[in-house]
Short mmCIF file of C-alpha atoms in Angstrom, two decimals:
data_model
loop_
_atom_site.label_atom_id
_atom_site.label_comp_id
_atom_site.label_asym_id
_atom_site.label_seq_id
_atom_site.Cartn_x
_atom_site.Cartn_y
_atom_site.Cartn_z
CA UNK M 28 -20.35 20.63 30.84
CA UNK M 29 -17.08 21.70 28.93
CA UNK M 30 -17.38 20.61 25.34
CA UNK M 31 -14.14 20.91 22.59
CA UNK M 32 -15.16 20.32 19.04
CA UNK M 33 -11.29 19.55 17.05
CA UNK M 34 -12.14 19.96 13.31
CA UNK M 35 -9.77 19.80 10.57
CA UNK M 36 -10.74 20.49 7.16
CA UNK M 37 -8.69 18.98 4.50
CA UNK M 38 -6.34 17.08 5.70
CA UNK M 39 -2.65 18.51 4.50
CA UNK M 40 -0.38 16.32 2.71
CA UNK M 41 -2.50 12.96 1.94
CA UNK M 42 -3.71 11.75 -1.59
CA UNK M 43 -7.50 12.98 -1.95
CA UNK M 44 -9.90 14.57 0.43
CA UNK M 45 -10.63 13.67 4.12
CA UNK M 46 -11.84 15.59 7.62
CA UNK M 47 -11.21 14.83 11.09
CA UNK M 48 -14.15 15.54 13.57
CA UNK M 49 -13.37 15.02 16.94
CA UNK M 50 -15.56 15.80 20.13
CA UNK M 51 -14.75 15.79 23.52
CA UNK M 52 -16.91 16.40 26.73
CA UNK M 53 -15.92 16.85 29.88
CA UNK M 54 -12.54 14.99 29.09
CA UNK M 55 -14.54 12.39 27.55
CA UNK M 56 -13.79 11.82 23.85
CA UNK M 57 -17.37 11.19 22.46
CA UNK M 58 -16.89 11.26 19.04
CA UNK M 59 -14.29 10.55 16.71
CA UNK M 60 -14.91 10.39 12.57
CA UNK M 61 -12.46 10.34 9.73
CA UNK M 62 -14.99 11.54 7.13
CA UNK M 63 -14.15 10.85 3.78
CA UNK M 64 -15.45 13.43 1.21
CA UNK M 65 -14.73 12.33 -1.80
CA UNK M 66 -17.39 11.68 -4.20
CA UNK M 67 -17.79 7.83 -5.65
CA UNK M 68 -15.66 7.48 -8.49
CA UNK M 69 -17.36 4.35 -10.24
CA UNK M 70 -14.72 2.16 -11.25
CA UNK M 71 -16.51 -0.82 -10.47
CA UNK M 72 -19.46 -0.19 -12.20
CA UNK M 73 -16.85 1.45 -15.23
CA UNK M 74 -15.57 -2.06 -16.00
CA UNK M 75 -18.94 -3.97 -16.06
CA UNK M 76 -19.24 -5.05 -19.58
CA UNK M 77 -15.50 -4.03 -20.63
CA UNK M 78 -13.15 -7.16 -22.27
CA UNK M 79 -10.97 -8.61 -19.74
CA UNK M 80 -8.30 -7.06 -22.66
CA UNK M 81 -9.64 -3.69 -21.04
CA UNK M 82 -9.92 -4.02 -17.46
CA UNK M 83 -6.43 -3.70 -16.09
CA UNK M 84 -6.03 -0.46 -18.57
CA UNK M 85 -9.05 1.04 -16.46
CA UNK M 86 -8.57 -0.36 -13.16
CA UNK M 87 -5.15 1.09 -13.08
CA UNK M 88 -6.32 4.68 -13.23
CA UNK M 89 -7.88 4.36 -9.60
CA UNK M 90 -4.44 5.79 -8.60
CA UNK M 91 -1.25 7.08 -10.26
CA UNK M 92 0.88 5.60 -7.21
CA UNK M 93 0.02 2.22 -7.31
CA UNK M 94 -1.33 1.64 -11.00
CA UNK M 95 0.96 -0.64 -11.04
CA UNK M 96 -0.51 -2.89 -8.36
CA UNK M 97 -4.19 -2.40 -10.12
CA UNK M 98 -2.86 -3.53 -13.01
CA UNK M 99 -1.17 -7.17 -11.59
CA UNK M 100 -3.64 -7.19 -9.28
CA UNK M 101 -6.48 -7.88 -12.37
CA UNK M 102 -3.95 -9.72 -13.92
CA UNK M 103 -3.72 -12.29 -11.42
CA UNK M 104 -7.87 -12.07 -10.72
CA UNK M 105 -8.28 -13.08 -15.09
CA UNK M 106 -5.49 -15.82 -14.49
CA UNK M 107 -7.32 -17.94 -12.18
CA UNK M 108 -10.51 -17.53 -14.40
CA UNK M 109 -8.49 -19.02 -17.54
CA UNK M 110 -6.76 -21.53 -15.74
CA UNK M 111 -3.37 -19.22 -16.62
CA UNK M 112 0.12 -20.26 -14.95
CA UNK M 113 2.57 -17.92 -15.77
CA UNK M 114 6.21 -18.34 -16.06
CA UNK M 115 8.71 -17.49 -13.12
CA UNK M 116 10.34 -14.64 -15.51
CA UNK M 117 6.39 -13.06 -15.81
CA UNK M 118 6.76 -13.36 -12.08
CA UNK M 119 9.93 -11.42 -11.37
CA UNK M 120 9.19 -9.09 -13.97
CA UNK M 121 5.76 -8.05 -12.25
CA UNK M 122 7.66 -8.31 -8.43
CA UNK M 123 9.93 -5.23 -10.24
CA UNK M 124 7.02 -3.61 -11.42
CA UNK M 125 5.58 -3.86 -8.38
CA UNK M 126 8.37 -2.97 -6.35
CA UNK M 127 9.09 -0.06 -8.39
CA UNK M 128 5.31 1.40 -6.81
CA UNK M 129 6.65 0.94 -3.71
CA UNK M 130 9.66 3.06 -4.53
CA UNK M 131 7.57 5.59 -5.99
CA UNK M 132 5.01 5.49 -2.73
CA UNK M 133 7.62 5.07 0.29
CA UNK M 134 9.85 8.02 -1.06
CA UNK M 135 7.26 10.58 -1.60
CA UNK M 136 5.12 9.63 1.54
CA UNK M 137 8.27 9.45 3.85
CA UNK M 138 9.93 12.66 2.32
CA UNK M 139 7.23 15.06 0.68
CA UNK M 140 4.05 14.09 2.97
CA UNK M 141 5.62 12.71 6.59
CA UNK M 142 8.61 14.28 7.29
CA UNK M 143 7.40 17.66 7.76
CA UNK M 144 5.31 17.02 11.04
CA UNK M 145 8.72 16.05 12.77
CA UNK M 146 10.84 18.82 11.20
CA UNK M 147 8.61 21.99 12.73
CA UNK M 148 7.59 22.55 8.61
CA UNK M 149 4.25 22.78 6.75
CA UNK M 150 5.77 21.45 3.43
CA UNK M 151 8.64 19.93 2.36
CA UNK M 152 10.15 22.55 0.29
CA UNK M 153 11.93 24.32 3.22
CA UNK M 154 13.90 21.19 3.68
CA UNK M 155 15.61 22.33 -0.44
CA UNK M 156 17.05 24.80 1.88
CA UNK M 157 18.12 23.44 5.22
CA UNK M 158 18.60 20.16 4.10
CA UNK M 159 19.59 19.96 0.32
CA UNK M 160 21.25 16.35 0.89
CA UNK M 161 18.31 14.70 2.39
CA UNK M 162 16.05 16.53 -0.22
CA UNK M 163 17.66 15.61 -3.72
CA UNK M 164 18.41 12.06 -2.37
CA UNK M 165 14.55 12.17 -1.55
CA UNK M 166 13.69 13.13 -5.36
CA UNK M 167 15.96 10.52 -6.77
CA UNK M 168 14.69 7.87 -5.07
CA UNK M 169 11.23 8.66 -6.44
CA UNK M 170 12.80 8.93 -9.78
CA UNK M 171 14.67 5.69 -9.57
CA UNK M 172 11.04 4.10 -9.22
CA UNK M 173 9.78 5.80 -12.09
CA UNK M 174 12.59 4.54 -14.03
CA UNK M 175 12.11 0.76 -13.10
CA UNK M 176 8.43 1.28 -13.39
CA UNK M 177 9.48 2.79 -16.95
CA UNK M 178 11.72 -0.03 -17.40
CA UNK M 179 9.80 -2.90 -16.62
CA UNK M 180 6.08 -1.36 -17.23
CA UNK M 181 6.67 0.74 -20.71
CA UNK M 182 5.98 4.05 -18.42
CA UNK M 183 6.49 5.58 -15.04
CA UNK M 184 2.06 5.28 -14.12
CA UNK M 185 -0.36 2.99 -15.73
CA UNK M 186 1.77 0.43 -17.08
CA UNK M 187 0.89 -1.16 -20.90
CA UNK M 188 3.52 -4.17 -21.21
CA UNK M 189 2.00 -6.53 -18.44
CA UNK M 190 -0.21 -8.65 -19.98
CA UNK M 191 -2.51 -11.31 -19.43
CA UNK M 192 0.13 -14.48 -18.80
CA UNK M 193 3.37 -12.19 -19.48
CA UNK M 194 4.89 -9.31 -21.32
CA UNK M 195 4.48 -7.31 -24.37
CA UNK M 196 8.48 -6.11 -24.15
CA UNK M 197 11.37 -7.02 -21.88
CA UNK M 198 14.76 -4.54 -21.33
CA UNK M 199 18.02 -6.23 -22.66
CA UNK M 200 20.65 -7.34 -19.93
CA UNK M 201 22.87 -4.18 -20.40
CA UNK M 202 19.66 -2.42 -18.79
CA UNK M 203 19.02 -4.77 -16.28
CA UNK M 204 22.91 -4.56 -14.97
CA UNK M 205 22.55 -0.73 -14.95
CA UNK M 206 19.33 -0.67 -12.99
CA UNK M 207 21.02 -2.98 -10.55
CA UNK M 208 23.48 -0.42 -10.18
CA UNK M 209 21.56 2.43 -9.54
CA UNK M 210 19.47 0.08 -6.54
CA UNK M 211 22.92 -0.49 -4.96
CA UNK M 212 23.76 3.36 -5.44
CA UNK M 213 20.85 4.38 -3.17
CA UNK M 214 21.26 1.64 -0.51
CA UNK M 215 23.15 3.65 1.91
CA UNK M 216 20.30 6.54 1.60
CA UNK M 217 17.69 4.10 2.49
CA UNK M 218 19.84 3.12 5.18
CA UNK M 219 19.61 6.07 7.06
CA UNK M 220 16.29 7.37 5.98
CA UNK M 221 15.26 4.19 8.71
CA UNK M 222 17.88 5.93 11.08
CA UNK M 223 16.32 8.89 10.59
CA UNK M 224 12.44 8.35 10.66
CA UNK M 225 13.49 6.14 14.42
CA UNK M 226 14.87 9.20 15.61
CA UNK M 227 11.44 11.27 15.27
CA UNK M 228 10.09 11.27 18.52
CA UNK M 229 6.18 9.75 18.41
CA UNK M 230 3.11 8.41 20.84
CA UNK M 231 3.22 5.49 22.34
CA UNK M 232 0.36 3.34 21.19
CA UNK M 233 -0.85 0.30 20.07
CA UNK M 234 -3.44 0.34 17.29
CA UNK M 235 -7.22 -0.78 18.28
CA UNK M 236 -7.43 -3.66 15.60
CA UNK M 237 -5.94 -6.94 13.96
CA UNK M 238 -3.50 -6.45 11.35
CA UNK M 239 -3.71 -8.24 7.14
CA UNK M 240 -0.61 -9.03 4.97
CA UNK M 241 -0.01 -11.32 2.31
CA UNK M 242 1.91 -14.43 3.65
CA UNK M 243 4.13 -17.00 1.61
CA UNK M 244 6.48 -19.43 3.20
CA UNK M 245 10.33 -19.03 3.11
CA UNK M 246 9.57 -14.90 1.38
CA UNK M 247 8.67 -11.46 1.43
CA UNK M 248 5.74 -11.69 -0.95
CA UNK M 249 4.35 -8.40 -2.91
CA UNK M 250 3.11 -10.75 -5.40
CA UNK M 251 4.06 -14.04 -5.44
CA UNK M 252 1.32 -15.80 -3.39
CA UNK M 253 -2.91 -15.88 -2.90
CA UNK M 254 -3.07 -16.62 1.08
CA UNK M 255 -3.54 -13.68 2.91
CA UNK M 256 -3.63 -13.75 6.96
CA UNK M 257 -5.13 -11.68 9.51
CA UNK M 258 -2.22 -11.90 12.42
CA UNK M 259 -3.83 -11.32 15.27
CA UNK M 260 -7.02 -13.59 14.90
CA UNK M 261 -5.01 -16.37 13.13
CA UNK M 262 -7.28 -16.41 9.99
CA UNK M 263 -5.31 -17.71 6.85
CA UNK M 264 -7.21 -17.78 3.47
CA UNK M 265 -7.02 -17.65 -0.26
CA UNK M 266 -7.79 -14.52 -1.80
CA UNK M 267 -10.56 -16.18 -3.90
CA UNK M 268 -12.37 -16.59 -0.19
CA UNK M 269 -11.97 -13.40 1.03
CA UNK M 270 -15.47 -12.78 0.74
CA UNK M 271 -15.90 -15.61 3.62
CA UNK M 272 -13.24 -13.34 5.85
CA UNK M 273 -13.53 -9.44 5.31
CA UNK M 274 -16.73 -7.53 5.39
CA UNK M 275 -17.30 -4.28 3.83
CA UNK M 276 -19.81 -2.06 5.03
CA UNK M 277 -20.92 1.73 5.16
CA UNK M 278 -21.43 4.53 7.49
CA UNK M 279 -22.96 7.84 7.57
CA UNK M 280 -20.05 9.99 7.83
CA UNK M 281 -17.86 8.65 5.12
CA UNK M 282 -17.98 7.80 1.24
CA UNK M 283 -16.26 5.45 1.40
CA UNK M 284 -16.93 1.70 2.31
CA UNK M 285 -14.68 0.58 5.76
CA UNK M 286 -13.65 -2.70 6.51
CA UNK M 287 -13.49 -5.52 9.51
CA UNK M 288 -12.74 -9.15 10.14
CA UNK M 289 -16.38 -10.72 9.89
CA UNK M 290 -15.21 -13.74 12.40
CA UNK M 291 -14.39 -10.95 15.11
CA UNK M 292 -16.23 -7.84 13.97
CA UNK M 293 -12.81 -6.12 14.63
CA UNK M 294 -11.29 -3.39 12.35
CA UNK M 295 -7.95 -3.97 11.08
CA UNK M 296 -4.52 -2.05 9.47
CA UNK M 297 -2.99 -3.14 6.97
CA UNK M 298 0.43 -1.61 5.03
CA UNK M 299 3.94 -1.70 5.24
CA UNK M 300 3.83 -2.17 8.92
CA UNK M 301 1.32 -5.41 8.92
CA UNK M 302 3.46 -7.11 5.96
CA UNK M 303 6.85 -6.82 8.72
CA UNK M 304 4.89 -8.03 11.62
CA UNK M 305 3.67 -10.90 9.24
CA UNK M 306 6.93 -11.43 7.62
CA UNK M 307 9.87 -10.03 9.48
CA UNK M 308 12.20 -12.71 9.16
CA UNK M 309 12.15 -13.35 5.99
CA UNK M 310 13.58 -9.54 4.91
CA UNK M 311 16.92 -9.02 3.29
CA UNK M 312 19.62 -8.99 5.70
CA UNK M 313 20.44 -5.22 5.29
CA UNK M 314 16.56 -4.61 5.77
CA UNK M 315 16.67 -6.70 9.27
CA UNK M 316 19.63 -4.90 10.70
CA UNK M 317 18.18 -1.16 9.55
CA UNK M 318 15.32 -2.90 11.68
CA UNK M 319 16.85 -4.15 14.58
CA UNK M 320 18.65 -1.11 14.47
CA UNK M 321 15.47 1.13 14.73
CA UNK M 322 13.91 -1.18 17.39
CA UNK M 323 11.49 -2.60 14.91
CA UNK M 324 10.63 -5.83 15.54
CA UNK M 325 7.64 -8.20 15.91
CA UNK M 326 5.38 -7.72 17.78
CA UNK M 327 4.78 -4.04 16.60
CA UNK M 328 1.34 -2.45 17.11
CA UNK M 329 2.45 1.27 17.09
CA UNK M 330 0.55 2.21 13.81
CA UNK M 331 3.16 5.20 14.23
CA UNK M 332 5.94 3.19 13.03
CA UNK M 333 4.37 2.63 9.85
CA UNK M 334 6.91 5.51 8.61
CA UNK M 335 9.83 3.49 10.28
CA UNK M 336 8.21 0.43 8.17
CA UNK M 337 8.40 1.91 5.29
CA UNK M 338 12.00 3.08 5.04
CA UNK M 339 12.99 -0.38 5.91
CA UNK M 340 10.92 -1.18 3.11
CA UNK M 341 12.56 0.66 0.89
CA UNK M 342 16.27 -0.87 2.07
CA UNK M 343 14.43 -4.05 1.46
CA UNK M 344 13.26 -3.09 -1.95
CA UNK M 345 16.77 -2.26 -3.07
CA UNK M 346 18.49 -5.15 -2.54
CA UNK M 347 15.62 -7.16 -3.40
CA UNK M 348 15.48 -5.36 -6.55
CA UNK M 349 19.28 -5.38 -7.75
CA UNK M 350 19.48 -9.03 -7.22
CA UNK M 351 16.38 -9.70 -9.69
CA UNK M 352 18.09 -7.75 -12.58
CA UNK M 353 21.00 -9.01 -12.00
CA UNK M 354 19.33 -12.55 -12.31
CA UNK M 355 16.77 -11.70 -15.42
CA UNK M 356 20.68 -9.94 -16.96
CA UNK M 357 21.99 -14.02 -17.07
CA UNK M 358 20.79 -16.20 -19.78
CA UNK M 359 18.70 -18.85 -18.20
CA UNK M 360 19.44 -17.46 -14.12
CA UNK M 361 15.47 -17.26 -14.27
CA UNK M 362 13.12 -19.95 -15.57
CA UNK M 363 11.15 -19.78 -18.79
CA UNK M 364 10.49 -16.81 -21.45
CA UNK M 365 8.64 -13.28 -20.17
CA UNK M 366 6.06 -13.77 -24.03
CA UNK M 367 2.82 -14.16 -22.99
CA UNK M 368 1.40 -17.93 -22.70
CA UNK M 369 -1.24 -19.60 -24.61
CA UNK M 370 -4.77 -19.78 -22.87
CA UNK M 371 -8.31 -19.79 -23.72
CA UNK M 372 -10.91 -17.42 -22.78
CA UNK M 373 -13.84 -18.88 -20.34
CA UNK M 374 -16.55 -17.79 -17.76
CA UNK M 375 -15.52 -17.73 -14.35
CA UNK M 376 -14.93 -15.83 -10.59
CA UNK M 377 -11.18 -15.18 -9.93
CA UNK M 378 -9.97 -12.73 -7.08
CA UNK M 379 -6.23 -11.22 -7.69
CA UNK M 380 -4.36 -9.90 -4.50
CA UNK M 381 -1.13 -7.91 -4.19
CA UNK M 382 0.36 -6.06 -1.85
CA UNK M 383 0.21 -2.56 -2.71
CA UNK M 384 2.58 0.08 -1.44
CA UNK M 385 -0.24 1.12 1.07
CA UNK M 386 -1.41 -2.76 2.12
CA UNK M 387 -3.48 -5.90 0.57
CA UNK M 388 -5.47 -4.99 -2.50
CA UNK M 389 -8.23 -7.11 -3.81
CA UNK M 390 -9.68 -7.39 -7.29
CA UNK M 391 -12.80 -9.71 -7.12
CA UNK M 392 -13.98 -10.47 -10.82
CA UNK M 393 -16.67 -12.46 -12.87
CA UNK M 394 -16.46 -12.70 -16.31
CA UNK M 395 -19.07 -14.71 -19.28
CA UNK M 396 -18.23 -17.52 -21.49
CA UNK M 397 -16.69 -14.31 -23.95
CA UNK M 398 -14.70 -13.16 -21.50
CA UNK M 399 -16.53 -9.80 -20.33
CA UNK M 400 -16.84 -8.42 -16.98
CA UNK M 401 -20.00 -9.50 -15.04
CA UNK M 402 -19.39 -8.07 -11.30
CA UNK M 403 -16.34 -6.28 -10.18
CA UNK M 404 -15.12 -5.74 -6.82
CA UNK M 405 -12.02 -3.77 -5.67
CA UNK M 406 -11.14 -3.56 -2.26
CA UNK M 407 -8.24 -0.58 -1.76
CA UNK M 408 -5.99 -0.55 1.63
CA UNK M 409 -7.33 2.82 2.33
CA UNK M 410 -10.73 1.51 2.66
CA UNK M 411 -9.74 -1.13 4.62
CA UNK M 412 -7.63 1.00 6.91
CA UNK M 413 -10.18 3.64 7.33
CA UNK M 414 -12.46 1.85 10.71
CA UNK M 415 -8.83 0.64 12.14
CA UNK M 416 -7.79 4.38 11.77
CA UNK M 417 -11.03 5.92 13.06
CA UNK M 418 -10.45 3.38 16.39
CA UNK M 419 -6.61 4.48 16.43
CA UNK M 420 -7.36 8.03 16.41
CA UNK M 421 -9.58 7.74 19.66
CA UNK M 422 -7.14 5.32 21.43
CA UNK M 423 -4.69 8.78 20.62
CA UNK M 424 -7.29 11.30 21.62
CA UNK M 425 -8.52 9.64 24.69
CA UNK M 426 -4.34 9.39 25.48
CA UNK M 427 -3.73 12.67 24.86
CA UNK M 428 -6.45 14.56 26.63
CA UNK M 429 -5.69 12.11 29.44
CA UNK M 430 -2.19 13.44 29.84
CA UNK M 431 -3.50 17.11 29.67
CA UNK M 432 -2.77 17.62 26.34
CA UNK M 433 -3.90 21.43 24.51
CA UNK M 434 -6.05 21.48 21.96
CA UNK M 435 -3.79 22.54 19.44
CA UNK M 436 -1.68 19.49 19.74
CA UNK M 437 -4.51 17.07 19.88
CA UNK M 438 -5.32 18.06 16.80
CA UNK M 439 -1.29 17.75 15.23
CA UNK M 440 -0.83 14.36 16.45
CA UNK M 441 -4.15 13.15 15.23
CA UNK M 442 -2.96 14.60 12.02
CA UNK M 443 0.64 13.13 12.24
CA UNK M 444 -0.99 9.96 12.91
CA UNK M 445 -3.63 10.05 9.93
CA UNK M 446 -0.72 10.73 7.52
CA UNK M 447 1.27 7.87 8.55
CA UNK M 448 -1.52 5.54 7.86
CA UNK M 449 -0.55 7.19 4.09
CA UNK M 450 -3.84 6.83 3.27
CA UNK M 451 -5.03 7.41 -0.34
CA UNK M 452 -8.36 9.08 0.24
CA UNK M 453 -9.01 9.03 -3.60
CA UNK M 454 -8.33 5.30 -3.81
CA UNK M 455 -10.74 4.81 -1.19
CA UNK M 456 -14.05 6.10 -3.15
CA UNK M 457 -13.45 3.91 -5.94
#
């Protein structure tokens, strides 16, 4: 019996701490783990107690990326348990905020974390050198989202203006017209960061699992609606069931919880690429031809193309963007007043859901007649994605070994294919 034993230790370039073990026997893959070593970080059990004035504050620290996301994601959750309807201004406002995560997360991931695997580097700073261009355009997309975050959040990480039923501060239209700007300064960048991520040759495979993105009729929600869907099963619910529709459970090898549809037992992705399978044709019109363009399209089940995803995300997010400033920079172009509304603290179960830059987060909270928390729940996309990305690294392995593939590049394209999952490992041990 011939037995190969692919380890790698601390996986490069990805948020947190994670190994790979992989065995295989006599061309057999036997054994595949993505084992997440990060120790429990408590967040759950650090908001028990804690005002609902508190929570988002907290919550938001699970991850500098999307703190953002944490923070209207708990938002939302303490809404539904006060019976809070918030104006459509609150709403574009917290789209912005959220968007501005996005361009935070897409830029670094594609630039700093991916793009090294398919330009023969170990880091990104080499690319300063051989690529200045596609570097500094890199680093000023990132800083363009920590300037809207800024803008619209009162800082580039853990926002402080969103508030329960609005905002604590708004930017004056001059601001808003400038940020608008600076989106339509960046589109052509975006533009060929898709041209240039569908270039990058990659396997050919279709992930193991269904796929979970936020749905909302006639739009490409971030925000904006509660009904989630898993694609491939059919399964549409509210986030307050979700409960009913996605089990957690754990495993030896990992510290952190994974995920799967409890109807069909089966594991599931979910990210940039889910949200265009589940919403394609309802992207900007730039977006869908930097699409079409790259041959992304629905049906897509090469979790690959997650990168590809992403930058289209990112021409998406631009336009998308620049036309809500411009809007919120005209007197009365969006409905109603950003200053929090009046509510009344009660008891209650509400479950917020966004989509965060790395897929469908879920805040699950109780709170007593004063308006403390009781039980908190927080469901990441990392540890949702972690069983689907376990299942697409065999479907890879068993591929590759098939095809007569050296050890040495089994092990790179199970690495290449773990960072475009962009998994935040941190996130993931919350």
């Amino acid at each position: 019996m011939t037995k190969t034993a692919i380890h790698v230790d601390h996986i490069a370039r990805v948020e947190g701490h994670g190994n790979v073990h992989v065995v295989i026997e006599d061309g057999a893959v036997k054994t595949v783990e993505m084992n997440v070593v990060e120790p429990a970080r408590l967040f759950e059990s650090m908001v028990r107690g804690r005002s609902w004035r508190e929570v988002s504050y907290i919550s938001s620290r699970i991850c500098g990326i999307c703190s953002a996301s944490h923070v209207v994601t708990d938002l939302k959750a303490i809404e539904r348990i006060f019976g809070v309807q918030v104006t459509p201004r609150t709403r574009a406002l917290r789209e912005l905020l959220v968007y501005g995560s996005y361009l935070q997360n897409h830029a670094t991931h594609l630039f700093v974390l991916a793009a090294p695997d398919f330009v023969g580097q170990k880091s990104v700073f080499p690319l300063a050198e051989s690529d200045p261009a596609l570097f500094e355009g890199a680093l000023g997309l990132k800083a363009l989202g920590n300037e809207l975050c800024t803008a619209v959040g009162g800082r580039s990480i853990h926002p402080i203006t969103a508030v329960v039923g609005g905002f604590t501060h708004e930017i004056g239209a001059g601001e808003y017209r400038a940020l608008a700007d600076k989106m339509d300064s960046f589109a052509a960048f975006a533009a060929a960061a898709v041209d240039l991520f569908a270039g990058f040759p990659v396997p050919r495979i279709a992930t193991a699992g269904d796929m979970l993105a936020m749905v909302e009729p006639d739009y490409y929600p971030v925000e904006c609606s509660d009904t989630a869907r898993f694609l491939d099963a059919g399964i549409e619910f509210d986030a307050n069931d979700v409960g009913a529709h996605l089990e957690e459970y754990a495993v030896p090898h990992s510290a952190a919880l994974l995920a799967r549809v409890r109807e069909t037992g089966s594991p599931f992705f979910t990210g940039a690429l889910a949200r265009i399978n589940a919403s394609w044709q309802h992207l900007g019109q730039n977006a869908k031809v930097a699409a079409a363009k790259a041959g992304l399209r629905p049906p897509e089940r090469n979790p690959f193309m997650n990168n590809v995803a992403q930058a289209v995300e990112l021409v998406d997010a631009l336009d998308r963007c620049a036309g809500i400033c411009r809007a919120l920079a005209e007197p009365g172009a969006v409905e109603g007043s950003s200053e929090p509304v009046g509510f009344e603290v009660r008891a209650g179960r509400g479950v917020g859901f966004t989509e965060a830059p790395r897929g469908a987060l879920f805040h699950d909270l109780e709170l007593d007649g004063e308006g403390r928390v009781v039980h908190a729940s927080i469901m990441t996309p990392t540890a949702q994605n972690v069983a689907n990305l376990e299942a697409d690294m065999r479907v890879l392995a068993e591929q590759l070994v098939a095809e007569g593939a050296e050890e040495d590049a089994v092990r790179l394209e199970i690495e290449k294919l773990v960072r475009a999952y962009d998994p935040c490992l941190s996130c993931s041990v919350h």
